[in-house]
mmCIF file with all atom_site columns, C-alpha atoms in Angstrom:
data_model
loop_
_atom_site.group_PDB
_atom_site.id
_atom_site.type_symbol
_atom_site.label_atom_id
_atom_site.label_alt_id
_atom_site.label_comp_id
_atom_site.label_asym_id
_atom_site.label_entity_id
_atom_site.label_seq_id
_atom_site.pdbx_PDB_ins_code
_atom_site.Cartn_x
_atom_site.Cartn_y
_atom_site.Cartn_z
_atom_site.occupancy
_atom_site.B_iso_or_equiv
_atom_site.pdbx_formal_charge
_atom_site.auth_seq_id
_atom_site.auth_comp_id
_atom_site.auth_asym_id
_atom_site.auth_atom_id
_atom_site.pdbx_PDB_model_num
ATOM 1   C CA . MET A 1 1   ? -59.735 38.505  -1.535 1.00 0.00 ? 1   MET A CA 1
ATOM 2   C CA . ARG A 1 2   ? -59.575 37.018  2.054  1.00 0.00 ? 2   ARG A CA 1
ATOM 3   C CA . PHE A 1 3   ? -56.801 34.496  2.706  1.00 0.00 ? 3   PHE A CA 1
ATOM 4   C CA . SER A 1 4   ? -57.075 32.264  5.843  1.00 0.00 ? 4   SER A CA 1
ATOM 5   C CA . LEU A 1 5   ? -54.814 29.486  7.355  1.00 0.00 ? 5   LEU A CA 1
ATOM 6   C CA . SER A 1 6   ? -56.210 26.213  8.973  1.00 0.00 ? 6   SER A CA 1
ATOM 7   C CA . ASP A 1 7   ? -55.168 26.080  12.840 1.00 0.00 ? 7   ASP A CA 1
ATOM 8   C CA . GLU A 1 8   ? -52.346 23.658  11.541 1.00 0.00 ? 8   GLU A CA 1
ATOM 9   C CA . GLU A 1 9   ? -50.764 25.834  9.093  1.00 0.00 ? 9   GLU A CA 1
ATOM 10  C CA . HIS A 1 10  ? -51.185 28.661  11.513 1.00 0.00 ? 10  HIS A CA 1
ATOM 11  C CA . ALA A 1 11  ? -49.382 26.783  14.204 1.00 0.00 ? 11  ALA A CA 1
ATOM 12  C CA . LEU A 1 12  ? -46.542 25.922  11.542 1.00 0.00 ? 12  LEU A CA 1
ATOM 13  C CA . VAL A 1 13  ? -46.131 29.642  10.477 1.00 0.00 ? 13  VAL A CA 1
ATOM 14  C CA . VAL A 1 14  ? -45.922 30.463  14.091 1.00 0.00 ? 14  VAL A CA 1
ATOM 15  C CA . SER A 1 15  ? -43.406 27.817  14.951 1.00 0.00 ? 15  SER A CA 1
ATOM 16  C CA . ALA A 1 16  ? -41.373 28.846  12.019 1.00 0.00 ? 16  ALA A CA 1
ATOM 17  C CA . ALA A 1 17  ? -41.308 32.249  13.261 1.00 0.00 ? 17  ALA A CA 1
ATOM 18  C CA . ARG A 1 18  ? -40.230 31.665  16.552 1.00 0.00 ? 18  ARG A CA 1
ATOM 19  C CA . GLY A 1 19  ? -37.616 29.240  15.113 1.00 0.00 ? 19  GLY A CA 1
ATOM 20  C CA . GLU A 1 20  ? -36.273 32.370  13.278 1.00 0.00 ? 20  GLU A CA 1
ATOM 21  C CA . ARG A 1 21  ? -37.024 34.591  16.363 1.00 0.00 ? 21  ARG A CA 1
ATOM 22  C CA . LEU A 1 22  ? -39.106 36.755  14.339 1.00 0.00 ? 22  LEU A CA 1
ATOM 23  C CA . ALA A 1 23  ? -42.597 38.073  15.144 1.00 0.00 ? 23  ALA A CA 1
ATOM 24  C CA . VAL A 1 24  ? -45.360 36.243  12.632 1.00 0.00 ? 24  VAL A CA 1
ATOM 25  C CA . GLY A 1 25  ? -45.819 39.337  10.639 1.00 0.00 ? 25  GLY A CA 1
ATOM 26  C CA . ALA A 1 26  ? -42.121 40.000  10.099 1.00 0.00 ? 26  ALA A CA 1
ATOM 27  C CA . TYR A 1 27  ? -41.591 36.280  9.246  1.00 0.00 ? 27  TYR A CA 1
ATOM 28  C CA . ALA A 1 28  ? -44.669 36.411  6.962  1.00 0.00 ? 28  ALA A CA 1
ATOM 29  C CA . ALA A 1 29  ? -43.339 39.544  5.389  1.00 0.00 ? 29  ALA A CA 1
ATOM 30  C CA . GLN A 1 30  ? -39.855 38.022  4.703  1.00 0.00 ? 30  GLN A CA 1
ATOM 31  C CA . ALA A 1 31  ? -41.360 34.781  3.152  1.00 0.00 ? 31  ALA A CA 1
ATOM 32  C CA . VAL A 1 32  ? -43.801 36.712  0.971  1.00 0.00 ? 32  VAL A CA 1
ATOM 33  C CA . LEU A 1 33  ? -40.543 38.987  -0.314 1.00 0.00 ? 33  LEU A CA 1
ATOM 34  C CA . VAL A 1 34  ? -38.508 35.810  -0.800 1.00 0.00 ? 34  VAL A CA 1
ATOM 35  C CA . ALA A 1 35  ? -41.173 34.139  -2.903 1.00 0.00 ? 35  ALA A CA 1
ATOM 36  C CA . ALA A 1 36  ? -41.969 37.475  -4.775 1.00 0.00 ? 36  ALA A CA 1
ATOM 37  C CA . ARG A 1 37  ? -38.059 37.774  -5.804 1.00 0.00 ? 37  ARG A CA 1
ATOM 38  C CA . GLY A 1 38  ? -37.812 33.995  -6.603 1.00 0.00 ? 38  GLY A CA 1
ATOM 39  C CA . SER A 1 39  ? -34.859 33.502  -4.757 1.00 0.00 ? 39  SER A CA 1
ATOM 40  C CA . VAL A 1 40  ? -33.962 31.358  -1.330 1.00 0.00 ? 40  VAL A CA 1
ATOM 41  C CA . GLN A 1 41  ? -32.754 33.238  1.647  1.00 0.00 ? 41  GLN A CA 1
ATOM 42  C CA . PRO A 1 42  ? -28.718 33.025  1.417  1.00 0.00 ? 42  PRO A CA 1
ATOM 43  C CA . GLN A 1 43  ? -28.423 31.927  5.153  1.00 0.00 ? 43  GLN A CA 1
ATOM 44  C CA . TYR A 1 44  ? -30.521 28.888  4.222  1.00 0.00 ? 44  TYR A CA 1
ATOM 45  C CA . ALA A 1 45  ? -28.686 27.996  1.229  1.00 0.00 ? 45  ALA A CA 1
ATOM 46  C CA . LEU A 1 46  ? -25.348 27.981  3.081  1.00 0.00 ? 46  LEU A CA 1
ATOM 47  C CA . LEU A 1 47  ? -27.063 25.931  5.733  1.00 0.00 ? 47  LEU A CA 1
ATOM 48  C CA . ARG A 1 48  ? -28.459 23.194  3.448  1.00 0.00 ? 48  ARG A CA 1
ATOM 49  C CA . GLU A 1 49  ? -24.861 22.940  1.774  1.00 0.00 ? 49  GLU A CA 1
ATOM 50  C CA . THR A 1 50  ? -23.291 22.846  4.998  1.00 0.00 ? 50  THR A CA 1
ATOM 51  C CA . LEU A 1 51  ? -25.958 19.942  5.892  1.00 0.00 ? 51  LEU A CA 1
ATOM 52  C CA . ALA A 1 52  ? -25.137 18.036  2.682  1.00 0.00 ? 52  ALA A CA 1
ATOM 53  C CA . THR A 1 53  ? -21.358 18.153  3.173  1.00 0.00 ? 53  THR A CA 1
ATOM 54  C CA . VAL A 1 54  ? -21.793 16.991  6.881  1.00 0.00 ? 54  VAL A CA 1
ATOM 55  C CA . MET A 1 55  ? -24.213 14.232  5.777  1.00 0.00 ? 55  MET A CA 1
ATOM 56  C CA . HIS A 1 56  ? -21.513 12.959  3.175  1.00 0.00 ? 56  HIS A CA 1
ATOM 57  C CA . ALA A 1 57  ? -18.854 13.161  5.907  1.00 0.00 ? 57  ALA A CA 1
ATOM 58  C CA . ALA A 1 58  ? -20.975 11.161  8.261  1.00 0.00 ? 58  ALA A CA 1
ATOM 59  C CA . GLY A 1 59  ? -21.535 8.440   5.554  1.00 0.00 ? 59  GLY A CA 1
ATOM 60  C CA . GLN A 1 60  ? -17.844 8.324   4.833  1.00 0.00 ? 60  GLN A CA 1
ATOM 61  C CA . ALA A 1 61  ? -17.325 7.978   8.849  1.00 0.00 ? 61  ALA A CA 1
ATOM 62  C CA . ARG A 1 62  ? -19.574 5.156   8.683  1.00 0.00 ? 62  ARG A CA 1
ATOM 63  C CA . ARG A 1 63  ? -17.960 3.283   6.022  1.00 0.00 ? 63  ARG A CA 1
ATOM 64  C CA . ILE A 1 64  ? -14.756 3.503   8.090  1.00 0.00 ? 64  ILE A CA 1
ATOM 65  C CA . GLY A 1 65  ? -16.196 2.018   10.922 1.00 0.00 ? 65  GLY A CA 1
ATOM 66  C CA . VAL A 1 66  ? -17.490 -0.919  8.744  1.00 0.00 ? 66  VAL A CA 1
ATOM 67  C CA . ASN A 1 67  ? -14.112 -1.504  7.482  1.00 0.00 ? 67  ASN A CA 1
ATOM 68  C CA . LEU A 1 68  ? -12.885 -1.431  10.956 1.00 0.00 ? 68  LEU A CA 1
ATOM 69  C CA . ASN A 1 69  ? -15.435 -3.971  12.013 1.00 0.00 ? 69  ASN A CA 1
ATOM 70  C CA . GLN A 1 70  ? -14.381 -6.125  9.096  1.00 0.00 ? 70  GLN A CA 1
ATOM 71  C CA . ALA A 1 71  ? -10.636 -5.809  10.057 1.00 0.00 ? 71  ALA A CA 1
ATOM 72  C CA . VAL A 1 72  ? -11.399 -6.837  13.561 1.00 0.00 ? 72  VAL A CA 1
ATOM 73  C CA . ALA A 1 73  ? -13.294 -9.831  12.430 1.00 0.00 ? 73  ALA A CA 1
ATOM 74  C CA . ALA A 1 74  ? -10.684 -11.061 10.279 1.00 0.00 ? 74  ALA A CA 1
ATOM 75  C CA . LEU A 1 75  ? -7.955  -11.021 12.961 1.00 0.00 ? 75  LEU A CA 1
ATOM 76  C CA . HIS A 1 76  ? -9.592  -14.163 14.273 1.00 0.00 ? 76  HIS A CA 1
ATOM 77  C CA . SER A 1 77  ? -7.063  -14.007 17.155 1.00 0.00 ? 77  SER A CA 1
ATOM 78  C CA . GLY A 1 78  ? -8.788  -12.847 20.465 1.00 0.00 ? 78  GLY A CA 1
ATOM 79  C CA . GLU A 1 79  ? -7.948  -9.410  21.484 1.00 0.00 ? 79  GLU A CA 1
ATOM 80  C CA . PRO A 1 80  ? -7.378  -6.880  18.704 1.00 0.00 ? 80  PRO A CA 1
ATOM 81  C CA . GLN A 1 81  ? -4.294  -4.787  18.572 1.00 0.00 ? 81  GLN A CA 1
ATOM 82  C CA . PRO A 1 82  ? -4.616  -1.862  20.992 1.00 0.00 ? 82  PRO A CA 1
ATOM 83  C CA . GLN A 1 83  ? -4.205  0.627   17.938 1.00 0.00 ? 83  GLN A CA 1
ATOM 84  C CA . LEU A 1 84  ? -7.119  -1.127  16.027 1.00 0.00 ? 84  LEU A CA 1
ATOM 85  C CA . ARG A 1 85  ? -9.359  -0.675  18.935 1.00 0.00 ? 85  ARG A CA 1
ATOM 86  C CA . TRP A 1 86  ? -8.409  2.942   19.257 1.00 0.00 ? 86  TRP A CA 1
ATOM 87  C CA . TYR A 1 87  ? -9.206  3.531   15.737 1.00 0.00 ? 87  TYR A CA 1
ATOM 88  C CA . ALA A 1 88  ? -12.622 1.946   16.038 1.00 0.00 ? 88  ALA A CA 1
ATOM 89  C CA . GLU A 1 89  ? -13.474 3.929   18.973 1.00 0.00 ? 89  GLU A CA 1
ATOM 90  C CA . ALA A 1 90  ? -12.360 7.377   17.202 1.00 0.00 ? 90  ALA A CA 1
ATOM 91  C CA . ALA A 1 91  ? -14.574 6.478   14.202 1.00 0.00 ? 91  ALA A CA 1
ATOM 92  C CA . ALA A 1 92  ? -17.539 5.706   16.455 1.00 0.00 ? 92  ALA A CA 1
ATOM 93  C CA . ARG A 1 93  ? -16.976 9.135   18.398 1.00 0.00 ? 93  ARG A CA 1
ATOM 94  C CA . THR A 1 94  ? -16.716 10.757  14.950 1.00 0.00 ? 94  THR A CA 1
ATOM 95  C CA . VAL A 1 95  ? -19.683 9.313   13.413 1.00 0.00 ? 95  VAL A CA 1
ATOM 96  C CA . ARG A 1 96  ? -21.735 10.517  16.774 1.00 0.00 ? 96  ARG A CA 1
ATOM 97  C CA . ASN A 1 97  ? -20.300 13.947  16.542 1.00 0.00 ? 97  ASN A CA 1
ATOM 98  C CA . LEU A 1 98  ? -21.523 14.168  12.794 1.00 0.00 ? 98  LEU A CA 1
ATOM 99  C CA . ASP A 1 99  ? -24.966 13.025  13.652 1.00 0.00 ? 99  ASP A CA 1
ATOM 100 C CA . ASP A 1 100 ? -25.295 15.231  16.417 1.00 0.00 ? 100 ASP A CA 1
ATOM 101 C CA . LEU A 1 101 ? -24.049 18.193  14.203 1.00 0.00 ? 101 LEU A CA 1
ATOM 102 C CA . ALA A 1 102 ? -26.559 17.252  11.269 1.00 0.00 ? 102 ALA A CA 1
ATOM 103 C CA . ASP A 1 103 ? -29.350 17.152  13.669 1.00 0.00 ? 103 ASP A CA 1
ATOM 104 C CA . GLU A 1 104 ? -28.633 20.890  14.905 1.00 0.00 ? 104 GLU A CA 1
ATOM 105 C CA . LEU A 1 105 ? -28.551 21.991  11.510 1.00 0.00 ? 105 LEU A CA 1
ATOM 106 C CA . ARG A 1 106 ? -31.776 20.073  10.530 1.00 0.00 ? 106 ARG A CA 1
ATOM 107 C CA . ARG A 1 107 ? -33.442 22.049  13.542 1.00 0.00 ? 107 ARG A CA 1
ATOM 108 C CA . ARG A 1 108 ? -32.211 25.261  12.390 1.00 0.00 ? 108 ARG A CA 1
ATOM 109 C CA . LEU A 1 109 ? -33.550 24.794  8.863  1.00 0.00 ? 109 LEU A CA 1
ATOM 110 C CA . PRO A 1 110 ? -36.915 26.122  7.915  1.00 0.00 ? 110 PRO A CA 1
#
């Protein structure tokens, strides 16, 4: 039996192999062994778990930002307290950092 890939499938496999820094044949052999064993590669399982944790943390940080925005709006008295501004900026920085980390993890997943 002969098996062939479409051009799109071939490009996908080549891209995935490059992402893992493996030759296409080595990547294919690794994928076949993983499928034959019925298992997920441990490093990917850890990355997926890490990504889920980071995404949860980013969601929590966004909620903090929403609460800070509501507190600022409730002040109704011109300029917010300096501490409140600092917390709002820290929350925004944290969300950006978590989003950047989540994007990096997504790029590393197969």
